[in-house]
mmCIF file of C-alpha atoms in Angstrom:
data_model
loop_
_atom_site.group_PDB
_atom_site.id
_atom_site.type_symbol
_atom_site.label_atom_id
_atom_site.label_comp_id
_atom_site.label_asym_id
_atom_site.label_seq_id
_atom_site.Cartn_x
_atom_site.Cartn_y
_atom_site.Cartn_z
ATOM 1 C CA MET K 294 12.756 -20.320 18.505
ATOM 2 C CA ALA K 295 13.880 -19.182 21.959
ATOM 3 C CA SER K 296 10.907 -16.870 22.693
ATOM 4 C CA GLY K 297 8.241 -19.596 22.030
ATOM 5 C CA ILE K 298 6.461 -17.533 19.383
ATOM 6 C CA ALA K 299 7.384 -17.257 15.704
ATOM 7 C CA GLY K 300 7.792 -13.823 14.009
ATOM 8 C CA SER K 301 4.925 -14.583 11.699
ATOM 9 C CA GLN K 302 2.621 -15.366 14.608
ATOM 10 C CA LEU K 303 3.654 -12.168 16.448
ATOM 11 C CA ARG K 304 3.119 -10.088 13.304
ATOM 12 C CA ARG K 305 -0.331 -11.528 12.876
ATOM 13 C CA LEU K 306 -1.296 -10.849 16.517
ATOM 14 C CA VAL K 307 -0.151 -7.230 16.255
ATOM 15 C CA LEU K 308 -0.858 -6.254 12.644
ATOM 16 C CA GLY K 309 -3.364 -8.865 11.320
ATOM 17 C CA THR K 310 -3.072 -10.882 8.195
ATOM 18 C CA ALA K 311 -0.296 -10.090 5.699
ATOM 19 C CA VAL K 312 -0.816 -10.118 1.916
ATOM 20 C CA ALA K 313 2.055 -9.582 -0.447
ATOM 21 C CA GLY K 314 1.798 -8.988 -4.183
ATOM 22 C CA ALA K 315 4.388 -9.582 -6.844
ATOM 23 C CA ALA K 316 6.265 -6.468 -8.147
ATOM 24 C CA LYS K 317 4.100 -4.479 -10.629
ATOM 25 C CA THR K 318 5.141 -1.920 -13.146
ATOM 26 C CA VAL K 319 3.867 1.526 -12.089
ATOM 27 C CA PRO K 320 0.951 2.917 -14.001
ATOM 28 C CA GLN K 321 1.390 5.806 -16.391
ATOM 29 C CA ASN K 322 -0.904 8.746 -15.492
ATOM 30 C CA ALA K 323 -3.502 6.253 -14.136
ATOM 31 C CA THR K 324 -4.511 4.154 -11.119
ATOM 32 C CA ALA K 325 -3.562 0.405 -11.047
ATOM 33 C CA THR K 326 -5.152 -2.011 -8.619
ATOM 34 C CA ILE K 327 -2.758 -3.534 -6.165
ATOM 35 C CA PHE K 328 -5.222 -5.215 -3.801
ATOM 36 C CA THR K 329 -8.850 -6.319 -3.924
ATOM 37 C CA VAL K 330 -11.077 -6.200 -0.759
ATOM 38 C CA SER K 331 -14.016 -8.569 -0.832
ATOM 39 C CA GLY K 332 -16.668 -9.842 1.600
ATOM 40 C CA GLY K 333 -16.860 -6.587 3.716
ATOM 41 C CA ARG K 334 -14.826 -3.937 5.384
ATOM 42 C CA VAL K 335 -11.236 -4.287 6.523
ATOM 43 C CA LEU K 336 -9.077 -2.307 8.939
ATOM 44 C CA VAL K 337 -5.740 -1.674 7.045
ATOM 45 C CA THR K 338 -2.983 -1.679 9.681
ATOM 46 C CA GLY K 339 -0.076 -1.296 7.213
ATOM 47 C CA LEU K 340 0.609 -0.700 3.536
ATOM 48 C CA VAL K 341 4.213 -0.731 2.414
ATOM 49 C CA GLY K 342 5.729 -0.597 -1.014
ATOM 50 C CA LYS K 343 9.311 -1.417 -2.053
ATOM 51 C CA VAL K 344 10.794 -0.187 -5.263
ATOM 52 C CA THR K 345 12.169 -3.202 -7.300
ATOM 53 C CA THR K 346 13.019 -1.280 -10.470
ATOM 54 C CA VAL K 347 14.298 2.345 -10.417
ATOM 55 C CA ILE K 348 11.434 4.863 -10.827
ATOM 56 C CA GLY K 349 11.886 6.978 -13.896
ATOM 57 C CA GLY K 350 9.855 9.543 -15.893
ATOM 58 C CA THR K 351 9.175 13.225 -15.865
ATOM 59 C CA THR K 352 8.431 13.995 -12.225
ATOM 60 C CA PRO K 353 6.042 11.247 -11.367
ATOM 61 C CA SER K 354 4.106 11.490 -8.105
ATOM 62 C CA ALA K 355 2.265 8.683 -6.369
ATOM 63 C CA LYS K 356 -0.684 8.233 -4.063
ATOM 64 C CA VAL K 357 -2.803 5.364 -2.830
ATOM 65 C CA VAL K 358 -6.558 5.238 -3.692
ATOM 66 C CA ALA K 359 -9.386 3.237 -2.271
ATOM 67 C CA THR K 360 -12.246 2.552 -4.781
ATOM 68 C CA PRO K 361 -15.306 0.939 -3.163
ATOM 69 C CA THR K 362 -17.632 -1.338 -5.042
ATOM 70 C CA VAL K 363 -20.471 1.051 -4.133
ATOM 71 C CA GLY K 364 -19.699 4.756 -3.702
ATOM 72 C CA SER K 365 -16.911 7.103 -4.726
ATOM 73 C CA ALA K 366 -13.118 6.594 -4.742
ATOM 74 C CA ASN K 367 -11.036 8.440 -2.121
ATOM 75 C CA ASP K 368 -7.407 9.132 -1.684
ATOM 76 C CA LEU K 369 -5.810 7.324 1.279
ATOM 77 C CA CYS K 370 -2.911 9.916 1.125
ATOM 78 C CA THR K 371 -1.906 12.892 -0.857
ATOM 79 C CA ALA K 372 0.536 12.518 -3.830
ATOM 80 C CA THR K 373 4.341 12.832 -3.285
ATOM 81 C CA ALA K 374 7.069 12.905 -5.903
ATOM 82 C CA ILE K 375 8.797 9.580 -6.522
ATOM 83 C CA THR K 376 11.209 10.771 -9.232
ATOM 84 C CA ALA K 377 14.365 8.575 -9.573
ATOM 85 C CA ASP K 378 13.664 6.526 -6.388
ATOM 86 C CA GLU K 379 16.299 3.784 -6.190
ATOM 87 C CA VAL K 380 15.766 0.066 -5.845
ATOM 88 C CA GLY K 381 14.892 -0.612 -2.186
ATOM 89 C CA THR K 382 13.193 2.649 -1.597
ATOM 90 C CA LEU K 383 10.205 2.170 0.856
ATOM 91 C CA TYR K 384 6.770 3.760 0.639
ATOM 92 C CA SER K 385 3.891 3.715 3.093
ATOM 93 C CA ILE K 386 0.574 5.351 3.714
ATOM 94 C CA PRO K 387 0.774 7.544 6.937
ATOM 95 C CA GLY K 388 -2.575 6.461 8.395
ATOM 96 C CA PRO K 389 -4.696 9.601 8.726
ATOM 97 C CA THR K 390 -6.246 10.081 5.191
ATOM 98 C CA GLY K 391 -5.142 13.292 3.693
ATOM 99 C CA SER K 392 -1.592 12.962 4.945
ATOM 100 C CA ALA K 393 1.336 12.805 2.474
ATOM 101 C CA PHE K 394 2.435 9.536 0.913
ATOM 102 C CA GLY K 395 5.378 8.276 2.940
ATOM 103 C CA VAL K 396 8.720 7.904 1.108
ATOM 104 C CA SER K 397 11.940 6.684 2.767
ATOM 105 C CA GLY K 398 13.714 9.766 1.498
ATOM 106 C CA SER K 399 17.265 9.974 0.246
ATOM 107 C CA GLY K 400 17.943 6.245 0.468
ATOM 108 C CA SER K 401 16.226 2.977 1.089
ATOM 109 C CA GLY K 402 16.906 2.521 4.783
ATOM 110 C CA GLY K 403 13.455 2.989 6.282
ATOM 111 C CA VAL K 404 10.116 4.733 6.232
ATOM 112 C CA THR K 405 7.607 5.745 9.016
ATOM 113 C CA GLY K 406 4.970 3.120 9.275
ATOM 114 C CA GLN K 407 1.294 3.687 9.372
ATOM 115 C CA THR K 408 0.378 5.649 12.560
ATOM 116 C CA ALA K 409 -3.395 5.079 12.356
ATOM 117 C CA PRO K 410 -5.458 2.232 10.888
ATOM 118 C CA VAL K 411 -7.590 2.971 7.864
ATOM 119 C CA ILE K 412 -11.071 1.356 7.268
ATOM 120 C CA VAL K 413 -11.534 0.272 3.666
ATOM 121 C CA ALA K 414 -14.771 -0.873 2.128
ATOM 122 C CA ALA K 415 -15.116 -3.808 -0.242
ATOM 123 C CA GLY K 416 -13.634 -2.783 -3.626
ATOM 124 C CA THR K 417 -10.022 -2.149 -4.662
ATOM 125 C CA ILE K 418 -6.929 -0.404 -3.361
ATOM 126 C CA GLY K 419 -4.761 1.119 -6.108
ATOM 127 C CA VAL K 420 -1.705 3.155 -6.646
ATOM 128 C CA ASN K 421 -2.019 6.256 -8.810
ATOM 129 C CA VAL K 422 1.137 7.558 -10.585
ATOM 130 C CA SER K 423 0.864 11.007 -12.354
ATOM 131 C CA ALA K 424 3.448 10.983 -15.114
ATOM 132 C CA ALA K 425 2.528 9.679 -18.602
ATOM 133 C CA ASP K 426 6.074 8.495 -19.060
ATOM 134 C CA ALA K 427 6.546 6.855 -15.649
ATOM 135 C CA THR K 428 8.650 3.717 -15.428
ATOM 136 C CA GLY K 429 9.711 1.386 -12.647
ATOM 137 C CA ALA K 430 8.159 -1.291 -10.472
ATOM 138 C CA ILE K 431 6.903 -1.652 -6.876
ATOM 139 C CA GLN K 432 6.162 -4.676 -4.703
ATOM 140 C CA TRP K 433 3.361 -4.010 -2.200
ATOM 141 C CA THR K 434 2.558 -5.667 1.174
ATOM 142 C CA LEU K 435 -0.591 -4.950 3.150
ATOM 143 C CA THR K 436 -1.585 -6.007 6.650
ATOM 144 C CA TYR K 437 -5.226 -6.001 7.729
ATOM 145 C CA VAL K 438 -7.830 -7.171 10.223
ATOM 146 C CA PRO K 439 -11.341 -8.060 8.909
ATOM 147 C CA LEU K 440 -14.040 -5.799 10.386
ATOM 148 C CA ASP K 441 -16.908 -7.927 8.775
ATOM 149 C CA ASP K 442 -17.016 -11.687 8.986
ATOM 150 C CA GLY K 443 -15.748 -13.063 5.620
ATOM 151 C CA ALA K 444 -13.882 -9.938 4.602
ATOM 152 C CA VAL K 445 -10.582 -10.771 2.922
ATOM 153 C CA VAL K 446 -7.837 -8.950 0.967
ATOM 154 C CA THR K 447 -6.062 -10.488 -2.071
ATOM 155 C CA ALA K 448 -3.200 -9.153 -4.121
ATOM 156 C CA ALA K 449 -4.118 -8.116 -7.674
#
């Protein structure tokens, strides 16, 4: 460690705490919880998904949804087609709510990271996939900073 600071320490200083979930099968025409936020509000600094099993189905589209314990659900991004995305394809939320779901495009080389943090209330963060015959799996990683003392995020 020549620089005197480990990569995990630097990531935590810059992006906050990292939480990674196991790969999960995509939901079919539904929303599936990928993270649970408890104890208060958090500032999401990054949300990245990586395809672990090829995405199949009749033109599935995906978006990320925040569903608070109290109040109404809201989309953290607009839906984007994920049809036939290969293993390794990366996804991200863009930051400003209402922007399109980020997809690494015609390959799995890289994707634009979140450009603005998003504040999420206690509740759940889920992925919504539109096709009733959608198949495939995605592994999600989220970085966050608690806004309220005691606020934490856990993988679902």
